[in-house]
Amino acid sequence: MKQYDITTTVRVYDMDELSSEDQQLVYAAKNATKSSYAPYSHFCVGAAVRLADGLVITGSNQENAAFPSGLCAERTALFAANSQHPDTPVVALAVAAFTQGHFLSEPIPPCGACRQVIMEVEDRYQQPIRIILYGTSGIHVVETVKALLPLYFVGAKMK
Ligand code: THU
């Protein structure tokens, strides 16, 4: 039997420790929670992606009475960015969640399906994406989705 261990580095920041562009991205994600359509969960998630040219694109979760037909905020934002700006890499993604009148104290990490989509975007542009997860008690940051999805599947694995 052999074993290997995988470690993940998560940095926890206060808002004023972030760069101004990352602060702006967090504000954009928080603001995007207002466009959430979440009549079933009442869990409003906002996401904001920054492109390599500095442009910020936002998205929010969009639910559906047929539950699996809805989409998370992260994928809404990423698909919007990639469909409107297919030639510009994504460099950062911020996420915020608002429910019962307040932003969550502990940040929410992206679901498994969103991690897989973020991975595809990193792979597509060969560009790591900084993931910035907002919580009122701290902002958790990883420098690549590989930190959240270490044993990842991408197209090259099929060759
Ligand atoms: N949701 C997101 O938009 N992003 C996440 O990272 C986790 C969950 C949404 C999906 C659904 O609309 C609601 O939150 C409850 O799961």
mmCIF file of C-alpha atoms and ligand atoms in Angstrom:
data_model
loop_
_atom_site.group_PDB
_atom_site.id
_atom_site.type_symbol
_atom_site.label_atom_id
_atom_site.label_comp_id
_atom_site.label_asym_id
_atom_site.label_seq_id
_atom_site.Cartn_x
_atom_site.Cartn_y
_atom_site.Cartn_z
ATOM 1 C CA MET A 1 0.000 0.000 0.000
ATOM 2 C CA LYS A 2 1.172 3.491 -0.811
ATOM 3 C CA GLN A 3 -0.245 6.706 0.481
ATOM 4 C CA TYR A 4 -0.090 10.299 -0.515
ATOM 5 C CA ASP A 5 -1.453 13.272 1.365
ATOM 6 C CA ILE A 6 -2.946 16.392 -0.151
ATOM 7 C CA THR A 7 -2.832 19.733 1.613
ATOM 8 C CA THR A 8 -4.841 22.852 0.931
ATOM 9 C CA THR A 9 -3.932 26.394 1.880
ATOM 10 C CA VAL A 10 -6.820 28.690 2.766
ATOM 11 C CA ARG A 11 -5.953 32.244 3.770
ATOM 12 C CA VAL A 12 -8.411 34.132 5.967
ATOM 13 C CA TYR A 13 -8.468 37.895 5.563
ATOM 14 C CA ASP A 14 -10.267 40.878 7.006
ATOM 15 C CA MET A 15 -11.792 43.085 4.348
ATOM 16 C CA ASP A 16 -9.152 45.805 4.733
ATOM 17 C CA GLU A 17 -6.374 43.262 4.178
ATOM 18 C CA LEU A 18 -7.582 42.527 0.645
ATOM 19 C CA SER A 19 -6.312 44.458 -2.367
ATOM 20 C CA SER A 20 -8.685 47.180 -3.532
ATOM 21 C CA GLU A 21 -9.624 45.185 -6.634
ATOM 22 C CA ASP A 22 -10.483 42.134 -4.530
ATOM 23 C CA GLN A 23 -12.503 44.332 -2.174
ATOM 24 C CA GLN A 24 -14.422 45.645 -5.179
ATOM 25 C CA LEU A 25 -15.080 42.081 -6.300
ATOM 26 C CA VAL A 26 -16.462 41.179 -2.866
ATOM 27 C CA TYR A 27 -18.721 44.244 -2.923
ATOM 28 C CA ALA A 28 -19.948 43.207 -6.372
ATOM 29 C CA ALA A 29 -20.705 39.675 -5.124
ATOM 30 C CA LYS A 30 -22.547 41.041 -2.078
ATOM 31 C CA ASN A 31 -24.552 43.392 -4.307
ATOM 32 C CA ALA A 32 -25.376 40.533 -6.698
ATOM 33 C CA THR A 33 -27.247 38.716 -3.915
ATOM 34 C CA LYS A 34 -29.992 41.306 -4.521
ATOM 35 C CA SER A 35 -30.686 39.825 -7.965
ATOM 36 C CA SER A 36 -30.976 36.274 -6.617
ATOM 37 C CA TYR A 37 -34.157 34.434 -7.508
ATOM 38 C CA ALA A 38 -34.539 32.084 -4.551
ATOM 39 C CA PRO A 39 -38.246 31.687 -3.740
ATOM 40 C CA TYR A 40 -37.697 28.094 -2.578
ATOM 41 C CA SER A 41 -34.552 28.202 -0.444
ATOM 42 C CA HIS A 42 -34.608 31.923 0.452
ATOM 43 C CA PHE A 43 -30.824 31.538 0.301
ATOM 44 C CA CYS A 44 -29.517 34.375 -1.843
ATOM 45 C CA VAL A 45 -26.075 33.862 -3.340
ATOM 46 C CA GLY A 46 -24.122 36.414 -5.348
ATOM 47 C CA ALA A 47 -20.989 35.841 -7.388
ATOM 48 C CA ALA A 48 -18.663 38.219 -9.187
ATOM 49 C CA VAL A 49 -15.890 37.288 -11.577
ATOM 50 C CA ARG A 50 -13.010 39.506 -12.619
ATOM 51 C CA LEU A 51 -11.573 39.103 -16.076
ATOM 52 C CA ALA A 52 -7.935 39.610 -17.024
ATOM 53 C CA ASP A 53 -8.771 43.071 -18.410
ATOM 54 C CA GLY A 54 -10.358 44.104 -15.089
ATOM 55 C CA LEU A 55 -13.978 43.800 -16.193
ATOM 56 C CA VAL A 56 -16.324 42.463 -13.496
ATOM 57 C CA ILE A 57 -19.303 40.265 -14.385
ATOM 58 C CA THR A 58 -21.847 39.222 -11.766
ATOM 59 C CA GLY A 59 -24.422 36.488 -11.329
ATOM 60 C CA SER A 60 -26.763 35.120 -8.701
ATOM 61 C CA ASN A 61 -28.548 31.865 -8.010
ATOM 62 C CA GLN A 62 -31.632 31.335 -10.152
ATOM 63 C CA GLU A 63 -34.006 28.731 -8.774
ATOM 64 C CA ASN A 64 -36.788 26.822 -10.477
ATOM 65 C CA ALA A 65 -39.896 24.945 -9.337
ATOM 66 C CA ALA A 66 -38.271 21.956 -11.015
ATOM 67 C CA PHE A 67 -35.369 22.145 -8.575
ATOM 68 C CA PRO A 68 -32.499 20.731 -10.685
ATOM 69 C CA SER A 69 -33.274 23.246 -13.424
ATOM 70 C CA GLY A 70 -31.978 26.098 -11.277
ATOM 71 C CA LEU A 71 -28.384 27.288 -11.282
ATOM 72 C CA CYS A 72 -25.916 28.422 -8.628
ATOM 73 C CA ALA A 73 -24.569 31.965 -8.571
ATOM 74 C CA GLU A 74 -21.033 30.867 -9.437
ATOM 75 C CA ARG A 75 -22.044 29.122 -12.644
ATOM 76 C CA THR A 76 -24.450 31.908 -13.596
ATOM 77 C CA ALA A 77 -21.593 34.423 -13.342
ATOM 78 C CA LEU A 78 -18.983 32.227 -15.041
ATOM 79 C CA PHE A 79 -21.228 31.251 -17.928
ATOM 80 C CA ALA A 80 -22.258 34.883 -18.419
ATOM 81 C CA ALA A 81 -18.602 35.973 -18.455
ATOM 82 C CA ASN A 82 -17.474 33.200 -20.794
ATOM 83 C CA SER A 83 -20.369 33.673 -23.192
ATOM 84 C CA GLN A 84 -19.983 37.454 -23.402
ATOM 85 C CA HIS A 85 -16.162 37.539 -23.298
ATOM 86 C CA PRO A 86 -14.912 34.182 -24.585
ATOM 87 C CA ASP A 87 -11.421 35.494 -25.350
ATOM 88 C CA THR A 88 -10.717 36.987 -21.925
ATOM 89 C CA PRO A 89 -9.507 34.752 -19.081
ATOM 90 C CA VAL A 90 -11.206 34.776 -15.696
ATOM 91 C CA VAL A 91 -8.725 35.618 -12.927
ATOM 92 C CA ALA A 92 -10.857 35.819 -9.753
ATOM 93 C CA LEU A 93 -14.265 34.831 -8.389
ATOM 94 C CA ALA A 94 -15.931 36.194 -5.247
ATOM 95 C CA VAL A 95 -18.994 34.654 -3.576
ATOM 96 C CA ALA A 96 -21.342 35.964 -0.867
ATOM 97 C CA ALA A 97 -24.500 34.483 0.642
ATOM 98 C CA PHE A 98 -27.385 36.353 2.287
ATOM 99 C CA THR A 99 -30.271 34.766 4.157
ATOM 100 C CA GLN A 100 -32.723 35.703 6.910
ATOM 101 C CA GLY A 101 -31.691 39.329 6.737
ATOM 102 C CA HIS A 102 -27.928 39.015 6.962
ATOM 103 C CA PHE A 103 -24.790 37.858 5.246
ATOM 104 C CA LEU A 104 -23.470 34.589 6.587
ATOM 105 C CA SER A 105 -20.775 34.674 9.222
ATOM 106 C CA GLU A 106 -18.994 31.624 7.770
ATOM 107 C CA PRO A 107 -18.450 31.756 4.017
ATOM 108 C CA ILE A 108 -20.016 29.129 1.771
ATOM 109 C CA PRO A 109 -17.668 27.166 -0.441
ATOM 110 C CA PRO A 110 -18.831 26.402 -4.002
ATOM 111 C CA CYS A 111 -20.771 23.167 -4.500
ATOM 112 C CA GLY A 112 -19.148 20.245 -6.288
ATOM 113 C CA ALA A 113 -20.735 21.021 -9.659
ATOM 114 C CA CYS A 114 -19.508 24.621 -9.483
ATOM 115 C CA ARG A 115 -15.998 23.450 -8.565
ATOM 116 C CA GLN A 116 -15.978 21.315 -11.684
ATOM 117 C CA VAL A 117 -17.085 24.265 -13.824
ATOM 118 C CA ILE A 118 -14.487 26.565 -12.245
ATOM 119 C CA MET A 119 -11.904 23.866 -13.021
ATOM 120 C CA GLU A 120 -12.926 23.832 -16.683
ATOM 121 C CA VAL A 121 -12.529 27.614 -16.834
ATOM 122 C CA GLU A 122 -9.050 27.435 -15.293
ATOM 123 C CA ASP A 123 -8.134 24.682 -17.741
ATOM 124 C CA ARG A 124 -9.626 26.495 -20.717
ATOM 125 C CA TYR A 125 -7.549 29.635 -20.191
ATOM 126 C CA GLN A 126 -4.610 27.989 -18.413
ATOM 127 C CA GLN A 127 -5.095 30.602 -15.716
ATOM 128 C CA PRO A 128 -5.589 29.980 -11.989
ATOM 129 C CA ILE A 129 -8.678 31.638 -10.529
ATOM 130 C CA ARG A 130 -8.449 33.196 -7.073
ATOM 131 C CA ILE A 131 -11.592 32.229 -5.167
ATOM 132 C CA ILE A 132 -12.697 34.735 -2.542
ATOM 133 C CA LEU A 133 -15.401 33.505 -0.169
ATOM 134 C CA TYR A 134 -17.012 36.270 1.850
ATOM 135 C CA GLY A 135 -18.144 35.779 5.442
ATOM 136 C CA THR A 136 -18.703 38.472 8.047
ATOM 137 C CA SER A 137 -16.252 36.663 10.356
ATOM 138 C CA GLY A 138 -13.540 36.442 7.701
ATOM 139 C CA ILE A 139 -12.889 36.180 3.991
ATOM 140 C CA HIS A 140 -11.488 32.839 2.932
ATOM 141 C CA VAL A 141 -9.236 32.841 -0.120
ATOM 142 C CA VAL A 142 -7.708 30.051 -2.193
ATOM 143 C CA GLU A 143 -5.472 30.787 -5.150
ATOM 144 C CA THR A 144 -6.837 28.085 -7.421
ATOM 145 C CA VAL A 145 -9.849 25.778 -7.573
ATOM 146 C CA LYS A 146 -7.320 22.932 -7.359
ATOM 147 C CA ALA A 147 -7.221 23.704 -3.627
ATOM 148 C CA LEU A 148 -10.931 22.807 -3.431
ATOM 149 C CA LEU A 149 -10.892 19.986 -5.977
ATOM 150 C CA PRO A 150 -7.463 18.367 -5.770
ATOM 151 C CA LEU A 151 -8.210 15.138 -7.641
ATOM 152 C CA TYR A 152 -9.686 16.898 -10.616
ATOM 153 C CA PHE A 153 -10.947 15.750 -13.960
ATOM 154 C CA VAL A 154 -10.217 17.809 -17.082
ATOM 155 C CA GLY A 155 -10.285 17.053 -20.796
ATOM 156 C CA ALA A 156 -6.613 16.081 -20.912
ATOM 157 C CA LYS A 157 -7.351 13.113 -18.609
ATOM 158 C CA MET A 158 -9.247 11.493 -21.495
ATOM 159 C CA LYS A 159 -6.163 11.325 -23.723
HETATM 160 N N1 THU B 1 -26.106 27.966 -4.098
HETATM 161 C C1 THU B 1 -25.297 28.760 -4.839
HETATM 162 O O1 THU B 1 -25.759 29.583 -5.652
HETATM 163 N N2 THU B 1 -23.960 28.644 -4.658
HETATM 164 C C2 THU B 1 -23.369 27.826 -3.754
HETATM 165 O O2 THU B 1 -22.154 27.822 -3.651
HETATM 166 C C3 THU B 1 -24.195 26.948 -2.916
HETATM 167 C C4 THU B 1 -25.642 26.977 -3.162
HETATM 168 C C5 THU B 1 -27.552 28.126 -4.256
HETATM 169 C C6 THU B 1 -28.269 27.012 -4.956
HETATM 170 C C7 THU B 1 -29.677 27.166 -4.409
HETATM 171 O O3 THU B 1 -30.350 28.145 -5.181
HETATM 172 C C8 THU B 1 -29.469 27.725 -3.013
HETATM 173 O O4 THU B 1 -28.144 28.243 -2.989
HETATM 174 C C9 THU B 1 -29.623 26.687 -1.912
HETATM 175 O O5 THU B 1 -28.820 25.580 -2.141
#
